[in-house]
PDB file of C-alpha atoms in Angstrom:
ATOM      1  CA  MET J 159       0.000   0.000   0.000  1.00  0.00           C
ATOM      2  CA  CYS J 160       1.423   3.347  -1.039  1.00  0.00           C
ATOM      3  CA  GLY J 161       0.464   6.329   1.028  1.00  0.00           C
ATOM      4  CA  ARG J 162       0.732   7.602   4.609  1.00  0.00           C
ATOM      5  CA  PRO J 163      -1.341   5.676   7.184  1.00  0.00           C
ATOM      6  CA  LEU J 164      -2.194   7.982  10.092  1.00  0.00           C
ATOM      7  CA  GLY J 165      -5.170   6.367  11.820  1.00  0.00           C
ATOM      8  CA  LEU J 166      -5.567   2.696  12.728  1.00  0.00           C
ATOM      9  CA  ALA J 167      -8.405   0.877  14.490  1.00  0.00           C
ATOM     10  CA  PHE J 168      -9.570  -2.729  14.820  1.00  0.00           C
ATOM     11  CA  ASP J 169     -13.061  -4.117  14.481  1.00  0.00           C
ATOM     12  CA  TYR J 170     -12.481  -7.062  16.808  1.00  0.00           C
ATOM     13  CA  ASP J 171     -15.701  -8.999  16.150  1.00  0.00           C
ATOM     14  CA  ASN J 172     -15.264  -8.931  12.385  1.00  0.00           C
ATOM     15  CA  LYS J 173     -11.454  -9.166  12.485  1.00  0.00           C
ATOM     16  CA  LEU J 174     -10.938  -6.056  10.375  1.00  0.00           C
ATOM     17  CA  LEU J 175      -8.149  -3.489  10.531  1.00  0.00           C
ATOM     18  CA  TYR J 176      -9.245  -0.075   9.252  1.00  0.00           C
ATOM     19  CA  VAL J 177      -6.656   2.414   8.020  1.00  0.00           C
ATOM     20  CA  ALA J 178      -7.109   6.164   7.526  1.00  0.00           C
ATOM     21  CA  ASP J 179      -4.474   7.041   4.951  1.00  0.00           C
ATOM     22  CA  ALA J 180      -3.651  10.690   4.334  1.00  0.00           C
ATOM     23  CA  TYR J 181      -3.166  10.118   0.609  1.00  0.00           C
ATOM     24  CA  VAL J 182      -5.241   7.126  -0.507  1.00  0.00           C
ATOM     25  CA  GLY J 183      -8.351   7.302   1.683  1.00  0.00           C
ATOM     26  CA  LEU J 184     -10.071   4.791   3.938  1.00  0.00           C
ATOM     27  CA  ARG J 185      -8.887   1.213   3.600  1.00  0.00           C
ATOM     28  CA  VAL J 186      -9.467  -2.105   5.364  1.00  0.00           C
ATOM     29  CA  LYS J 187      -7.354  -5.198   5.870  1.00  0.00           C
ATOM     30  CA  ARG J 188      -9.253  -8.483   6.208  1.00  0.00           C
ATOM     31  CA  THR J 189      -7.726 -11.717   7.423  1.00  0.00           C
ATOM     32  CA  THR J 190      -8.161 -13.165   3.935  1.00  0.00           C
ATOM     33  CA  ASP J 191      -6.464 -10.219   2.205  1.00  0.00           C
ATOM     34  CA  THR J 192      -2.762  -9.893   1.565  1.00  0.00           C
ATOM     35  CA  GLN J 193      -3.071  -6.094   1.466  1.00  0.00           C
ATOM     36  CA  ALA J 194      -5.447  -3.414   2.680  1.00  0.00           C
ATOM     37  CA  VAL J 195      -8.163  -2.650   0.127  1.00  0.00           C
ATOM     38  CA  GLU J 196      -9.947   0.609  -0.647  1.00  0.00           C
ATOM     39  CA  VAL J 197     -13.385   1.156   0.850  1.00  0.00           C
ATOM     40  CA  ALA J 198     -13.911   4.924   0.438  1.00  0.00           C
ATOM     41  CA  THR J 199     -12.126   7.860  -1.203  1.00  0.00           C
ATOM     42  CA  SER J 200     -14.742  10.631  -1.015  1.00  0.00           C
ATOM     43  CA  ALA J 201     -17.874  11.916   0.703  1.00  0.00           C
ATOM     44  CA  GLU J 202     -20.649  13.956  -0.892  1.00  0.00           C
ATOM     45  CA  GLY J 203     -18.597  14.102  -4.069  1.00  0.00           C
ATOM     46  CA  MET J 204     -15.596  15.669  -2.322  1.00  0.00           C
ATOM     47  CA  PRO J 205     -12.419  13.561  -2.518  1.00  0.00           C
ATOM     48  CA  PHE J 206     -10.473  12.885   0.646  1.00  0.00           C
ATOM     49  CA  ARG J 207      -7.395  15.103   0.658  1.00  0.00           C
ATOM     50  CA  PHE J 208      -6.078  14.297   4.109  1.00  0.00           C
ATOM     51  CA  LEU J 209      -7.656  11.662   6.363  1.00  0.00           C
ATOM     52  CA  ASN J 210      -6.273  11.583   9.894  1.00  0.00           C
ATOM     53  CA  GLY J 211      -7.893   9.999  12.976  1.00  0.00           C
ATOM     54  CA  LEU J 212     -10.043   6.886  13.090  1.00  0.00           C
ATOM     55  CA  ASP J 213     -12.049   4.810  15.574  1.00  0.00           C
ATOM     56  CA  VAL J 214     -14.502   1.916  15.368  1.00  0.00           C
ATOM     57  CA  ASP J 215     -17.711   1.429  17.351  1.00  0.00           C
ATOM     58  CA  GLN J 216     -17.234  -2.158  18.523  1.00  0.00           C
ATOM     59  CA  ARG J 217     -20.983  -2.640  19.011  1.00  0.00           C
ATOM     60  CA  SER J 218     -22.129  -1.589  15.533  1.00  0.00           C
ATOM     61  CA  GLY J 219     -18.997  -1.783  13.391  1.00  0.00           C
ATOM     62  CA  ILE J 220     -19.475   1.863  12.364  1.00  0.00           C
ATOM     63  CA  VAL J 221     -16.210   3.646  11.551  1.00  0.00           C
ATOM     64  CA  TYR J 222     -15.607   7.298  12.459  1.00  0.00           C
ATOM     65  CA  VAL J 223     -12.904   9.231  10.602  1.00  0.00           C
ATOM     66  CA  THR J 224     -11.569  12.785  10.663  1.00  0.00           C
ATOM     67  CA  HIS J 225     -10.932  14.562   7.350  1.00  0.00           C
ATOM     68  CA  PHE J 226      -8.201  16.958   8.501  1.00  0.00           C
ATOM     69  CA  THR J 227      -8.682  19.359   5.594  1.00  0.00           C
ATOM     70  CA  SER J 228     -10.576  19.392   2.308  1.00  0.00           C
ATOM     71  CA  ALA J 229      -8.292  22.037   0.807  1.00  0.00           C
ATOM     72  CA  PHE J 230      -4.783  20.654   1.294  1.00  0.00           C
ATOM     73  CA  ASN J 231      -3.031  17.302   1.258  1.00  0.00           C
ATOM     74  CA  LEU J 232      -0.412  16.173   3.767  1.00  0.00           C
ATOM     75  CA  SER J 233       2.421  17.958   1.969  1.00  0.00           C
ATOM     76  CA  GLY J 234       0.490  21.226   2.328  1.00  0.00           C
ATOM     77  CA  ILE J 235       0.014  21.027   6.085  1.00  0.00           C
ATOM     78  CA  ILE J 236       2.015  24.233   6.717  1.00  0.00           C
ATOM     79  CA  GLN J 237      -0.167  26.143   4.251  1.00  0.00           C
ATOM     80  CA  SER J 238      -3.233  24.735   5.988  1.00  0.00           C
ATOM     81  CA  ILE J 239      -2.009  26.058   9.334  1.00  0.00           C
ATOM     82  CA  GLN J 240      -0.994  29.465   7.987  1.00  0.00           C
ATOM     83  CA  SER J 241      -4.251  29.979   6.107  1.00  0.00           C
ATOM     84  CA  GLY J 242      -6.474  29.321   9.112  1.00  0.00           C
ATOM     85  CA  ASP J 243      -8.085  26.477   7.180  1.00  0.00           C
ATOM     86  CA  SER J 244     -11.416  25.235   8.539  1.00  0.00           C
ATOM     87  CA  THR J 245     -12.543  22.806   5.847  1.00  0.00           C
ATOM     88  CA  GLY J 246     -12.220  19.682   7.987  1.00  0.00           C
ATOM     89  CA  ARG J 247     -15.000  17.146   8.479  1.00  0.00           C
ATOM     90  CA  LEU J 248     -16.099  14.342  10.776  1.00  0.00           C
ATOM     91  CA  LEU J 249     -17.166  11.318   8.732  1.00  0.00           C
ATOM     92  CA  LYS J 250     -19.046   8.097   9.409  1.00  0.00           C
ATOM     93  CA  TYR J 251     -18.494   4.964   7.337  1.00  0.00           C
ATOM     94  CA  ASP J 252     -21.122   2.208   7.540  1.00  0.00           C
ATOM     95  CA  PRO J 253     -19.644  -1.089   6.281  1.00  0.00           C
ATOM     96  CA  SER J 254     -23.105  -2.647   5.985  1.00  0.00           C
ATOM     97  CA  THR J 255     -24.085  -0.150   3.274  1.00  0.00           C
ATOM     98  CA  ASN J 256     -20.608   0.985   2.180  1.00  0.00           C
ATOM     99  CA  GLN J 257     -21.833   4.570   2.605  1.00  0.00           C
ATOM    100  CA  VAL J 258     -19.931   7.577   3.989  1.00  0.00           C
ATOM    101  CA  THR J 259     -21.921  10.264   5.821  1.00  0.00           C
ATOM    102  CA  VAL J 260     -20.660  13.724   6.774  1.00  0.00           C
ATOM    103  CA  LEU J 261     -21.541  14.381  10.420  1.00  0.00           C
ATOM    104  CA  LEU J 262     -19.728  17.704  10.985  1.00  0.00           C
ATOM    105  CA  ARG J 263     -18.342  20.302   8.563  1.00  0.00           C
ATOM    106  CA  ASN J 264     -16.167  23.414   8.743  1.00  0.00           C
ATOM    107  CA  LEU J 265     -13.883  22.001  11.405  1.00  0.00           C
ATOM    108  CA  ALA J 266     -10.524  23.644  12.086  1.00  0.00           C
ATOM    109  CA  ARG J 267      -8.079  20.821  11.363  1.00  0.00           C
ATOM    110  CA  PRO J 268      -9.746  17.908  13.203  1.00  0.00           C
ATOM    111  CA  GLY J 269      -7.271  15.300  14.381  1.00  0.00           C
ATOM    112  CA  GLY J 270      -8.245  12.644  16.886  1.00  0.00           C
ATOM    113  CA  VAL J 271     -11.569  10.860  17.173  1.00  0.00           C
ATOM    114  CA  ALA J 272     -12.939   8.432  19.754  1.00  0.00           C
ATOM    115  CA  VAL J 273     -16.339   6.796  20.156  1.00  0.00           C
ATOM    116  CA  SER J 274     -17.846   6.137  23.581  1.00  0.00           C
ATOM    117  CA  GLU J 275     -18.124   2.572  24.863  1.00  0.00           C
ATOM    118  CA  ASP J 276     -21.890   2.498  24.312  1.00  0.00           C
ATOM    119  CA  GLY J 277     -21.689   4.258  20.942  1.00  0.00           C
ATOM    120  CA  SER J 278     -23.880   7.145  22.086  1.00  0.00           C
ATOM    121  CA  PHE J 279     -21.402   9.907  21.262  1.00  0.00           C
ATOM    122  CA  VAL J 280     -18.148  10.640  19.458  1.00  0.00           C
ATOM    123  CA  LEU J 281     -15.364  13.007  20.520  1.00  0.00           C
ATOM    124  CA  VAL J 282     -13.276  14.832  17.914  1.00  0.00           C
ATOM    125  CA  SER J 283     -10.312  17.119  18.569  1.00  0.00           C
ATOM    126  CA  GLU J 284      -9.866  20.399  16.698  1.00  0.00           C
ATOM    127  CA  THR J 285      -6.181  21.268  16.646  1.00  0.00           C
ATOM    128  CA  THR J 286      -6.573  24.903  15.558  1.00  0.00           C
ATOM    129  CA  GLY J 287      -9.598  25.438  17.771  1.00  0.00           C
ATOM    130  CA  GLN J 288      -7.737  23.809  20.698  1.00  0.00           C
ATOM    131  CA  ARG J 289     -10.897  22.062  21.753  1.00  0.00           C
ATOM    132  CA  ILE J 290     -12.799  18.794  21.744  1.00  0.00           C
ATOM    133  CA  ILE J 291     -16.241  18.622  20.201  1.00  0.00           C
ATOM    134  CA  LYS J 292     -18.804  16.093  21.406  1.00  0.00           C
ATOM    135  CA  TYR J 293     -21.116  14.782  18.692  1.00  0.00           C
ATOM    136  CA  TYR J 294     -24.213  12.936  19.889  1.00  0.00           C
ATOM    137  CA  VAL J 295     -25.019   9.790  17.915  1.00  0.00           C
ATOM    138  CA  LYS J 296     -27.986   8.550  19.972  1.00  0.00           C
ATOM    139  CA  GLY J 297     -30.562   9.861  22.415  1.00  0.00           C
ATOM    140  CA  THR J 298     -32.590  13.046  22.567  1.00  0.00           C
ATOM    141  CA  ARG J 299     -29.622  15.118  21.363  1.00  0.00           C
ATOM    142  CA  ALA J 300     -28.758  12.850  18.434  1.00  0.00           C
ATOM    143  CA  ASN J 301     -27.166  14.609  15.431  1.00  0.00           C
ATOM    144  CA  THR J 302     -26.198  17.658  17.484  1.00  0.00           C
ATOM    145  CA  SER J 303     -22.813  18.722  18.841  1.00  0.00           C
ATOM    146  CA  GLU J 304     -21.241  20.936  21.488  1.00  0.00           C
ATOM    147  CA  THR J 305     -17.818  22.067  22.644  1.00  0.00           C
ATOM    148  CA  LEU J 306     -16.874  19.676  25.432  1.00  0.00           C
ATOM    149  CA  ILE J 307     -13.605  21.251  26.570  1.00  0.00           C
ATOM    150  CA  THR J 308     -11.088  23.866  25.415  1.00  0.00           C
ATOM    151  CA  PHE J 309      -7.377  23.363  26.094  1.00  0.00           C
ATOM    152  CA  GLN J 310      -4.516  25.791  26.627  1.00  0.00           C
ATOM    153  CA  GLY J 311      -2.441  23.686  24.242  1.00  0.00           C
ATOM    154  CA  ILE J 312      -2.998  21.830  20.980  1.00  0.00           C
ATOM    155  CA  PRO J 313      -4.903  18.553  21.326  1.00  0.00           C
ATOM    156  CA  GLY J 314      -4.000  15.504  19.260  1.00  0.00           C
ATOM    157  CA  ASN J 315      -5.411  12.001  19.274  1.00  0.00           C
ATOM    158  CA  ILE J 316      -8.037  10.813  21.753  1.00  0.00           C
ATOM    159  CA  LYS J 317      -8.001   7.290  23.227  1.00  0.00           C
ATOM    160  CA  ARG J 318     -10.757   5.765  25.346  1.00  0.00           C
ATOM    161  CA  THR J 319      -9.770   3.908  28.508  1.00  0.00           C
ATOM    162  CA  LEU J 320     -11.215   0.588  29.676  1.00  0.00           C
ATOM    163  CA  LEU J 321     -13.334   2.502  32.204  1.00  0.00           C
ATOM    164  CA  GLY J 322     -14.802   4.819  29.559  1.00  0.00           C
ATOM    165  CA  ASP J 323     -12.768   7.965  30.192  1.00  0.00           C
ATOM    166  CA  PHE J 324     -10.453   9.460  27.555  1.00  0.00           C
ATOM    167  CA  TRP J 325      -6.761  10.328  27.290  1.00  0.00           C
ATOM    168  CA  VAL J 326      -5.905  13.300  25.084  1.00  0.00           C
ATOM    169  CA  ALA J 327      -2.407  14.140  23.865  1.00  0.00           C
ATOM    170  CA  VAL J 328      -2.005  17.888  24.473  1.00  0.00           C
ATOM    171  CA  ASN J 329       1.081  19.857  23.407  1.00  0.00           C
ATOM    172  CA  LEU J 330       1.503  22.959  25.527  1.00  0.00           C
ATOM    173  CA  GLU J 331       3.666  25.975  24.802  1.00  0.00           C
ATOM    174  CA  ARG J 332       5.916  26.805  27.739  1.00  0.00           C
ATOM    175  CA  HIS J 333       6.003  30.551  26.965  1.00  0.00           C
ATOM    176  CA  PRO J 334       4.902  32.563  23.893  1.00  0.00           C
ATOM    177  CA  SER J 335       8.352  34.115  23.541  1.00  0.00           C
ATOM    178  CA  VAL J 336      10.086  30.718  23.744  1.00  0.00           C
ATOM    179  CA  GLN J 337       8.654  28.180  21.345  1.00  0.00           C
ATOM    180  CA  THR J 338       9.229  25.123  23.508  1.00  0.00           C
ATOM    181  CA  THR J 339       6.716  22.286  23.557  1.00  0.00           C
ATOM    182  CA  VAL J 340       5.624  20.608  26.767  1.00  0.00           C
ATOM    183  CA  PRO J 341       4.152  17.186  25.834  1.00  0.00           C
ATOM    184  CA  THR J 342       1.258  16.402  28.140  1.00  0.00           C
ATOM    185  CA  GLY J 343      -1.398  13.780  28.612  1.00  0.00           C
ATOM    186  CA  GLN J 344      -4.764  14.884  29.956  1.00  0.00           C
ATOM    187  CA  LYS J 345      -7.454  12.461  31.070  1.00  0.00           C
ATOM    188  CA  ILE J 346     -11.050  13.661  30.750  1.00  0.00           C
ATOM    189  CA  ASN J 347     -14.453  12.134  31.335  1.00  0.00           C
ATOM    190  CA  ALA J 348     -17.549  12.221  29.154  1.00  0.00           C
ATOM    191  CA  SER J 349     -18.558  15.562  30.690  1.00  0.00           C
ATOM    192  CA  GLY J 350     -15.251  17.223  29.801  1.00  0.00           C
ATOM    193  CA  THR J 351     -13.898  17.322  33.353  1.00  0.00           C
ATOM    194  CA  ILE J 352     -10.107  16.967  33.551  1.00  0.00           C
ATOM    195  CA  LEU J 353      -9.392  14.005  35.821  1.00  0.00           C
ATOM    196  CA  ARG J 354      -5.616  13.906  35.552  1.00  0.00           C
ATOM    197  CA  THR J 355      -2.767  15.809  33.892  1.00  0.00           C
ATOM    198  CA  VAL J 356       0.604  14.169  33.281  1.00  0.00           C
ATOM    199  CA  ASN J 357       3.723  16.032  32.161  1.00  0.00           C
ATOM    200  CA  LEU J 358       5.633  13.792  29.734  1.00  0.00           C
ATOM    201  CA  GLU J 359       8.812  15.848  29.384  1.00  0.00           C
ATOM    202  CA  ALA J 360      10.856  13.189  31.198  1.00  0.00           C
ATOM    203  CA  GLN J 361       9.917  10.636  28.537  1.00  0.00           C
ATOM    204  CA  HIS J 362       9.750  12.835  25.430  1.00  0.00           C
ATOM    205  CA  ASN J 363      11.721  15.980  26.269  1.00  0.00           C
ATOM    206  CA  THR J 364      10.205  18.751  24.081  1.00  0.00           C
ATOM    207  CA  THR J 365       9.046  16.454  21.286  1.00  0.00           C
ATOM    208  CA  VAL J 366       5.516  16.997  19.998  1.00  0.00           C
ATOM    209  CA  ILE J 367       3.402  13.932  20.811  1.00  0.00           C
ATOM    210  CA  SER J 368       0.357  12.751  18.893  1.00  0.00           C
ATOM    211  CA  GLU J 369      -1.115  10.093  21.174  1.00  0.00           C
ATOM    212  CA  VAL J 370      -1.330   8.918  24.778  1.00  0.00           C
ATOM    213  CA  GLN J 371      -2.618   5.484  25.778  1.00  0.00           C
ATOM    214  CA  GLU J 372      -2.995   3.796  29.139  1.00  0.00           C
ATOM    215  CA  ARG J 373      -1.772   0.208  29.473  1.00  0.00           C
ATOM    216  CA  LEU J 374      -1.678  -1.638  32.817  1.00  0.00           C
ATOM    217  CA  GLY J 375      -1.771   1.657  34.680  1.00  0.00           C
ATOM    218  CA  LYS J 376       1.076   3.190  32.685  1.00  0.00           C
ATOM    219  CA  LEU J 377       1.019   5.795  29.914  1.00  0.00           C
ATOM    220  CA  ILE J 378       2.612   4.993  26.563  1.00  0.00           C
TER     221      ILE J 378
END
């Protein structure tokens, strides 16, 4: 497969590995395949220019993907940042119908995405907006969204914990006059309350991080 895989997620029941590739679109690797195969390259007639984050609802098999920008590809990421681009989208892929639905539009460089354990909502991080948006999939607020939390730094990927909370990779700026990154992990709940903040400078120095996951009580 030629391209740049950025998002990976498993559908455990159906033994599928989904790949969000920045250049070639949404792909899937089945146990019977030797390579990942294409499942979607556009939505509403608009080709994918830069797919980024990805997560799978393990109950329904629905795949949620962030379209980082509709105006630039990966090689144009600096131009996207400098232009204040807000052409990103949150997408839903239904493997039972092979259809892609646009859930949110006009997002400012959406990166990470994570679905709740019960599939009732999806969280998506906006890097430029420095916030996380909560999109309701089910219930009385279905098909609506709200800002869940705004960060002082730039949020990256979002990963759900076994208990249903979420770790967010957040890159803070130490001081505006000194462009030094402080890599941080912040744990939030479904209401947007910060439960824990972990400084990761000891592990990563000033390197920008994209993801934080919790394994056996430790962050990786």
